[in-house]
Amino acid sequence: MRPRNYLFALAAALSATLAPVAGLHAEEPVKGGTATFIMSPAPQILTSAMTTAGAEQVVSSKISDSLFTYDFNLNPQPLLAESYDVSEDGKTVTFHLRKGVKWHDGVEFTSEDVAYTTMEVWKVLHGRGRTIFGNVEKVETPDKYTAVFVMSSPAPGMLKSLAAQQAQILPAHIYKGTDPTTNPANLKPIGTGPFKFVSFAPGDNLVLERNPDYWNEGKPYLDRLIFRFIPDPATRAAALESGEAHIAPQNLIPMADLERLQASGDFEVTTKGYEFQNEMEMMEFNLDDPVMKDIRVRKAIAHAIDRNWIVENVLFGYGKPATTPLHQQLVELHDDTDVPQYDYDPEAAKALLDEAGYKPDANGIRLKLIVDPLPYGDHQNHIAAYMREAMREIGVDLEVRAQDFAGFVKRVYTDRDFQFTVNLLTGGSDPTIGTQRTYWTPSFKIGVGFSNGSHYSNPKMDEILVAAAAEMDEAKRKELYHQFQKLAMEDLPVFPLAAVESTTVASTRLKNHTIDANGTYSNFADVYLTPAP
Amino acid sequence: MDRQFWTYLGRRAVQSLIIIAIVIVGSFLLLHLVPGDMVDVLGGQRGDMDAELMAALREKYGLDRPVIVQLLEYVGNVLRGDLGYSYRNSNEVLNLVLQRLPVTILLVVCSVITAVFFGTMAGVFAARHSHRLADVVISMVVLVFYATPIFLTGLGLMIVFSVKLKLLPVGGLMTAGFSGSWLELIADVATHLILPVVSLSLFYIAIYCRLARASMLQVLEQDYIRTAYAKGLSTYNVIIGHALRNALLPVVTMVGLQIAELFGGALLTETIFSLPGVGRLAYDAVFERDYPLILGVLIVCAFIIILVNLIIDILYTLLDPRVEISR
């Protein structure tokens, strides 16, 4: 059995020749200075090894490195792992670790840290850990710089998920033998990353300083990196304009402000660096509902909605109308050839409703329905409001129901007392990480949030998804996911509305903030700040 | 302070304890009536939750037991001074609340002082010039402030003083990573508090101004004011020493009544100006269904509000000897 060895150097050389990228500059970096980063919500702890919360991921990735980072096409690039081998059968993955890396307290980073974090933290406590690392049976550590993952079956998706936001490594010498969820180091982190912890004022700010002993010599360029937690969207824009902050990622600046900020010439907006998230605005139909069970009703609703209108007006053009359940950013897998489309066509919608037996009454009303938009940001509410108007045109009287996040999760995934949602679902860097959950029969579990909310079950679909998840051959995998996209749009348990593009707004003085697929989730070792004019 | 006073204080303390007990039991039950618990939220945020793991988490956090058992246990813990643990924050609830409380208290106290001082001054001035131009202008201006929502005032001030003039910071309690002497620290915090305090107090200035003006007008017509003038006292002495002291009584009552409302207003101000106060702590905790943390904030705030009202009642007896504490 000859292992396949993956060299990063080639991939790195290739990616360097790619088209110029927002925030990537070739000139001599400026050393020193303090960059201020706007974040909201405020992180509650300072490690992301055991949480999927966005703020924790963004701040802690600067403090602690991961095995890999990923270029814009999601090819792994070396960080703490210098190279890796995968055995022929895909069941053994060996990571060759970088030598001479030190934790911020001076202890050496070794394979022991990788083994501990994988088996006792990621697999047990991380939100997606059981999906990503479920097949890892044990991690062997033949020497200090080699970590061997022994798998029960191959998991090609795992290799796409080893960046800091999914898989941050914790120091075993500090965590081992403790309850990681209450370890004091969660609030005073010790990492391997380019920045060291200085102070944390919960709800206010986090101050990090340059790690002079960083393994990548000469980096980072910044002396200090400050995070400020600003809950009010208008205040965030003000903080950028007053010059107090330099960067705000993840749509933290209201889309309505983007044009003004860009026009000033002091700020640039980029949609790169979110290749990992692949968020989709989607309608989940409750297939347990007697009305929604009828595919003609679902198709009628799909035809009644103008996805272009949603992209133009709700997302301010930051997105694309969805054509399949997969985000267009998943360039290697997204494929809409021969995939059924439901173009905006109110007449077709009415015909489908006629066929389903929903004739208009004296007031022109055929059907009363209720939509539950996900209360997370404003987009889902705006889309639901648009739908109410659009549905009226085909004789559907739509009520928009409001509740808070916990109430929504309980209604949809526990009580199952809903007809359809407007939801924001994260596709992830690979369909096995996110999208599969929406369509796979075993994912339907009462009480489990954002997991097959439709209660969709098609044995053929399950077969495709399981085969694709373990398929090591790229071409075969692509073909399987093409079949998935076709079947998903034929059965229509979920109607994908829009592939969302998230935005990062940054001062034009801040360079290199988005140089790979991790965007502002990366470690910021390359970021520098040019002097104020 | 005689025996009567101590009896009074004892009675008030018992009353306060009853109120706090009602707050604890009431908020506990109300919270459990709201659909969705912390595990639902966790399950929503992480992707791979399954029914067994959720059951295990509910067991770990004690959410699987009957509400009445949880309530009794909670009350028992509170009596021992233990407000519980917030798993979301990896910290003791009491620590979290005490970390944030000083910020809110600082904001509220500064705003009350500003609002009472400027409001009363404006009211006294308006009363002295009642139905003349100064009175009309003052009344109009304070009414505009009263009618403007706090977030609008706050953002407006921020755009002028932070974005355009770049004089004051847009928010936060102090410069992140501040290092310097105590005096520099105080100056730094003060600079950060100017805009929040002004936004919060502008709204309340109107109330104190109207109140002071009305009660001042009433007092100025009393016989003893004429007597004071007749004795040959200066206008200043009459207004401040004789009239204002009596006119202040309704203002003091209002402070007591409004302290609870100010905690609510502080939430908006804390949000706009990114101040890490208890208002925001509670707000975030509600969305995460972090029961121990929400209850902790409620209990501590209820305690403070009751304490402030007690102090104000005592102040009353000092300001107005006619008020008998035995009643």
PDB file of N, CA and C in Angstrom, chain A residues 410-461:
ATOM      1  N   LYS A 410     -37.138  25.833  18.619  1.00  0.00           N
ATOM      2  CA  LYS A 410     -38.049  24.905  19.268  1.00  0.00           C
ATOM      3  C   LYS A 410     -39.268  24.631  18.388  1.00  0.00           C
ATOM      4  N   ARG A 411     -39.827  25.685  17.774  1.00  0.00           N
ATOM      5  CA  ARG A 411     -41.021  25.511  16.950  1.00  0.00           C
ATOM      6  C   ARG A 411     -40.750  24.587  15.760  1.00  0.00           C
ATOM      7  N   VAL A 412     -39.625  24.844  15.073  1.00  0.00           N
ATOM      8  CA  VAL A 412     -39.375  24.127  13.826  1.00  0.00           C
ATOM      9  C   VAL A 412     -38.819  22.727  14.089  1.00  0.00           C
ATOM     10  N   TYR A 413     -37.841  22.631  14.991  1.00  0.00           N
ATOM     11  CA  TYR A 413     -37.121  21.366  15.094  1.00  0.00           C
ATOM     12  C   TYR A 413     -37.575  20.481  16.249  1.00  0.00           C
ATOM     13  N   THR A 414     -38.289  21.054  17.208  1.00  0.00           N
ATOM     14  CA  THR A 414     -38.780  20.210  18.297  1.00  0.00           C
ATOM     15  C   THR A 414     -40.289  20.016  18.187  1.00  0.00           C
ATOM     16  N   ASP A 415     -41.030  21.140  18.180  1.00  0.00           N
ATOM     17  CA  ASP A 415     -42.490  21.023  18.111  1.00  0.00           C
ATOM     18  C   ASP A 415     -42.966  20.684  16.694  1.00  0.00           C
ATOM     19  N   ARG A 416     -42.173  21.005  15.698  1.00  0.00           N
ATOM     20  CA  ARG A 416     -42.506  20.801  14.276  1.00  0.00           C
ATOM     21  C   ARG A 416     -43.875  21.402  13.941  1.00  0.00           C
ATOM     22  N   ASP A 417     -44.141  22.563  14.522  1.00  0.00           N
ATOM     23  CA  ASP A 417     -45.408  23.238  14.346  1.00  0.00           C
ATOM     24  C   ASP A 417     -45.208  24.390  13.367  1.00  0.00           C
ATOM     25  N   PHE A 418     -44.970  24.071  12.094  1.00  0.00           N
ATOM     26  CA  PHE A 418     -44.735  25.122  11.093  1.00  0.00           C
ATOM     27  C   PHE A 418     -45.076  24.578   9.718  1.00  0.00           C
ATOM     28  N   GLN A 419     -45.204  25.483   8.734  1.00  0.00           N
ATOM     29  CA  GLN A 419     -45.470  25.054   7.356  1.00  0.00           C
ATOM     30  C   GLN A 419     -44.233  25.187   6.494  1.00  0.00           C
ATOM     31  N   PHE A 420     -43.626  26.392   6.502  1.00  0.00           N
ATOM     32  CA  PHE A 420     -42.302  26.490   5.888  1.00  0.00           C
ATOM     33  C   PHE A 420     -41.526  27.633   6.523  1.00  0.00           C
ATOM     34  N   THR A 421     -40.195  27.570   6.364  1.00  0.00           N
ATOM     35  CA  THR A 421     -39.321  28.583   6.952  1.00  0.00           C
ATOM     36  C   THR A 421     -38.632  29.352   5.842  1.00  0.00           C
ATOM     37  N   VAL A 422     -38.104  30.510   6.199  1.00  0.00           N
ATOM     38  CA  VAL A 422     -37.042  31.103   5.397  1.00  0.00           C
ATOM     39  C   VAL A 422     -35.829  30.999   6.294  1.00  0.00           C
ATOM     40  N   ASN A 423     -34.859  30.203   5.884  1.00  0.00           N
ATOM     41  CA  ASN A 423     -33.769  29.866   6.781  1.00  0.00           C
ATOM     42  C   ASN A 423     -32.438  30.221   6.155  1.00  0.00           C
ATOM     43  N   LEU A 424     -31.447  30.418   6.998  1.00  0.00           N
ATOM     44  CA  LEU A 424     -30.093  30.668   6.525  1.00  0.00           C
ATOM     45  C   LEU A 424     -29.283  29.437   6.907  1.00  0.00           C
ATOM     46  N   LEU A 425     -28.927  28.633   5.918  1.00  0.00           N
ATOM     47  CA  LEU A 425     -28.233  27.378   6.208  1.00  0.00           C
ATOM     48  C   LEU A 425     -26.804  27.450   5.694  1.00  0.00           C
ATOM     49  N   THR A 426     -25.872  26.971   6.532  1.00  0.00           N
ATOM     50  CA  THR A 426     -24.465  27.016   6.165  1.00  0.00           C
ATOM     51  C   THR A 426     -24.095  25.752   5.406  1.00  0.00           C
ATOM     52  N   GLY A 427     -23.621  25.937   4.170  1.00  0.00           N
ATOM     53  CA  GLY A 427     -23.276  24.786   3.349  1.00  0.00           C
ATOM     54  C   GLY A 427     -21.950  24.177   3.755  1.00  0.00           C
ATOM     55  N   GLY A 428     -21.021  25.015   4.232  1.00  0.00           N
ATOM     56  CA  GLY A 428     -19.714  24.519   4.639  1.00  0.00           C
ATOM     57  C   GLY A 428     -18.779  24.325   3.464  1.00  0.00           C
ATOM     58  N   SER A 429     -17.522  23.963   3.788  1.00  0.00           N
ATOM     59  CA  SER A 429     -16.516  23.838   2.746  1.00  0.00           C
ATOM     60  C   SER A 429     -16.715  22.562   1.936  1.00  0.00           C
ATOM     61  N   ASP A 430     -17.564  21.684   2.410  1.00  0.00           N
ATOM     62  CA  ASP A 430     -17.838  20.437   1.720  1.00  0.00           C
ATOM     63  C   ASP A 430     -19.278  20.046   2.044  1.00  0.00           C
ATOM     64  N   PRO A 431     -20.001  19.451   1.087  1.00  0.00           N
ATOM     65  CA  PRO A 431     -21.405  19.129   1.366  1.00  0.00           C
ATOM     66  C   PRO A 431     -21.600  18.239   2.589  1.00  0.00           C
ATOM     67  N   THR A 432     -20.576  17.412   2.917  1.00  0.00           N
ATOM     68  CA  THR A 432     -20.748  16.531   4.078  1.00  0.00           C
ATOM     69  C   THR A 432     -20.828  17.326   5.371  1.00  0.00           C
ATOM     70  N   ILE A 433     -20.270  18.548   5.365  1.00  0.00           N
ATOM     71  CA  ILE A 433     -20.231  19.337   6.592  1.00  0.00           C
ATOM     72  C   ILE A 433     -21.562  20.036   6.833  1.00  0.00           C
ATOM     73  N   GLY A 434     -22.185  20.522   5.769  1.00  0.00           N
ATOM     74  CA  GLY A 434     -23.425  21.251   5.978  1.00  0.00           C
ATOM     75  C   GLY A 434     -24.605  20.687   5.211  1.00  0.00           C
ATOM     76  N   THR A 435     -24.558  20.827   3.884  1.00  0.00           N
ATOM     77  CA  THR A 435     -25.717  20.558   3.052  1.00  0.00           C
ATOM     78  C   THR A 435     -26.322  19.170   3.264  1.00  0.00           C
ATOM     79  N   GLN A 436     -25.462  18.158   3.446  1.00  0.00           N
ATOM     80  CA  GLN A 436     -25.962  16.789   3.588  1.00  0.00           C
ATOM     81  C   GLN A 436     -27.030  16.674   4.679  1.00  0.00           C
ATOM     82  N   ARG A 437     -26.791  17.428   5.764  1.00  0.00           N
ATOM     83  CA  ARG A 437     -27.710  17.401   6.903  1.00  0.00           C
ATOM     84  C   ARG A 437     -29.136  17.773   6.543  1.00  0.00           C
ATOM     85  N   THR A 438     -29.283  18.594   5.515  1.00  0.00           N
ATOM     86  CA  THR A 438     -30.602  19.075   5.145  1.00  0.00           C
ATOM     87  C   THR A 438     -31.387  18.023   4.375  1.00  0.00           C
ATOM     88  N   TYR A 439     -30.685  17.058   3.751  1.00  0.00           N
ATOM     89  CA  TYR A 439     -31.354  16.138   2.826  1.00  0.00           C
ATOM     90  C   TYR A 439     -31.274  14.674   3.232  1.00  0.00           C
ATOM     91  N   TRP A 440     -30.519  14.359   4.256  1.00  0.00           N
ATOM     92  CA  TRP A 440     -30.222  12.968   4.586  1.00  0.00           C
ATOM     93  C   TRP A 440     -31.239  12.467   5.611  1.00  0.00           C
ATOM     94  N   THR A 441     -31.855  11.303   5.361  1.00  0.00           N
ATOM     95  CA  THR A 441     -32.889  10.779   6.269  1.00  0.00           C
ATOM     96  C   THR A 441     -32.423  10.695   7.730  1.00  0.00           C
ATOM     97  N   PRO A 442     -31.233  10.076   8.001  1.00  0.00           N
ATOM     98  CA  PRO A 442     -30.846   9.971   9.419  1.00  0.00           C
ATOM     99  C   PRO A 442     -30.643  11.322  10.109  1.00  0.00           C
ATOM    100  N   SER A 443     -30.528  12.422   9.346  1.00  0.00           N
ATOM    101  CA  SER A 443     -30.350  13.729   9.982  1.00  0.00           C
ATOM    102  C   SER A 443     -31.627  14.217  10.634  1.00  0.00           C
ATOM    103  N   PHE A 444     -32.757  13.632  10.254  1.00  0.00           N
ATOM    104  CA  PHE A 444     -34.003  14.081  10.875  1.00  0.00           C
ATOM    105  C   PHE A 444     -34.088  13.511  12.277  1.00  0.00           C
ATOM    106  N   LYS A 445     -33.961  14.414  13.248  1.00  0.00           N
ATOM    107  CA  LYS A 445     -34.068  13.986  14.646  1.00  0.00           C
ATOM    108  C   LYS A 445     -34.803  15.077  15.392  1.00  0.00           C
ATOM    109  N   ILE A 446     -35.888  14.681  16.042  1.00  0.00           N
ATOM    110  CA  ILE A 446     -36.663  15.672  16.793  1.00  0.00           C
ATOM    111  C   ILE A 446     -35.758  16.381  17.804  1.00  0.00           C
ATOM    112  N   GLY A 447     -35.817  17.699  17.803  1.00  0.00           N
ATOM    113  CA  GLY A 447     -35.050  18.453  18.786  1.00  0.00           C
ATOM    114  C   GLY A 447     -33.693  18.909  18.286  1.00  0.00           C
ATOM    115  N   VAL A 448     -33.255  18.417  17.131  1.00  0.00           N
ATOM    116  CA  VAL A 448     -31.938  18.784  16.625  1.00  0.00           C
ATOM    117  C   VAL A 448     -32.081  19.896  15.592  1.00  0.00           C
ATOM    118  N   GLY A 449     -31.486  21.033  15.891  1.00  0.00           N
ATOM    119  CA  GLY A 449     -31.665  22.220  15.064  1.00  0.00           C
ATOM    120  C   GLY A 449     -30.956  22.147  13.726  1.00  0.00           C
ATOM    121  N   PHE A 450     -31.544  22.771  12.702  1.00  0.00           N
ATOM    122  CA  PHE A 450     -30.929  22.962  11.387  1.00  0.00           C
ATOM    123  C   PHE A 450     -30.473  21.637  10.783  1.00  0.00           C
ATOM    124  N   SER A 451     -31.283  20.619  10.947  1.00  0.00           N
ATOM    125  CA  SER A 451     -30.918  19.297  10.494  1.00  0.00           C
ATOM    126  C   SER A 451     -32.171  18.649   9.900  1.00  0.00           C
ATOM    127  N   ASN A 452     -32.240  18.579   8.592  1.00  0.00           N
ATOM    128  CA  ASN A 452     -33.397  18.013   7.882  1.00  0.00           C
ATOM    129  C   ASN A 452     -34.729  18.500   8.467  1.00  0.00           C
ATOM    130  N   GLY A 453     -34.905  19.783   8.481  1.00  0.00           N
ATOM    131  CA  GLY A 453     -36.134  20.370   9.013  1.00  0.00           C
ATOM    132  C   GLY A 453     -37.357  20.023   8.193  1.00  0.00           C
ATOM    133  N   SER A 454     -37.157  19.582   6.947  1.00  0.00           N
ATOM    134  CA  SER A 454     -38.287  19.231   6.094  1.00  0.00           C
ATOM    135  C   SER A 454     -38.872  17.866   6.449  1.00  0.00           C
ATOM    136  N   HIS A 455     -38.074  17.041   7.129  1.00  0.00           N
ATOM    137  CA  HIS A 455     -38.377  15.621   7.310  1.00  0.00           C
ATOM    138  C   HIS A 455     -38.476  14.941   5.935  1.00  0.00           C
ATOM    139  N   TYR A 456     -37.453  15.208   5.132  1.00  0.00           N
ATOM    140  CA  TYR A 456     -37.368  14.635   3.792  1.00  0.00           C
ATOM    141  C   TYR A 456     -36.722  13.258   3.903  1.00  0.00           C
ATOM    142  N   SER A 457     -37.249  12.307   3.141  1.00  0.00           N
ATOM    143  CA  SER A 457     -36.663  10.981   3.184  1.00  0.00           C
ATOM    144  C   SER A 457     -36.858  10.299   1.846  1.00  0.00           C
ATOM    145  N   ASN A 458     -35.752  10.098   1.144  1.00  0.00           N
ATOM    146  CA  ASN A 458     -35.797   9.399  -0.135  1.00  0.00           C
ATOM    147  C   ASN A 458     -34.602   8.451  -0.167  1.00  0.00           C
ATOM    148  N   PRO A 459     -34.873   7.127  -0.171  1.00  0.00           N
ATOM    149  CA  PRO A 459     -33.767   6.154  -0.101  1.00  0.00           C
ATOM    150  C   PRO A 459     -32.727   6.384  -1.187  1.00  0.00           C
ATOM    151  N   LYS A 460     -33.168   6.800  -2.363  1.00  0.00           N
ATOM    152  CA  LYS A 460     -32.225   7.019  -3.458  1.00  0.00           C
ATOM    153  C   LYS A 460     -31.271   8.164  -3.079  1.00  0.00           C
ATOM    154  N   MET A 461     -31.842   9.224  -2.478  1.00  0.00           N
ATOM    155  CA  MET A 461     -31.031  10.359  -2.043  1.00  0.00           C
ATOM    156  C   MET A 461     -30.014   9.918  -0.986  1.00  0.00           C
TER     157      MET A 461
END
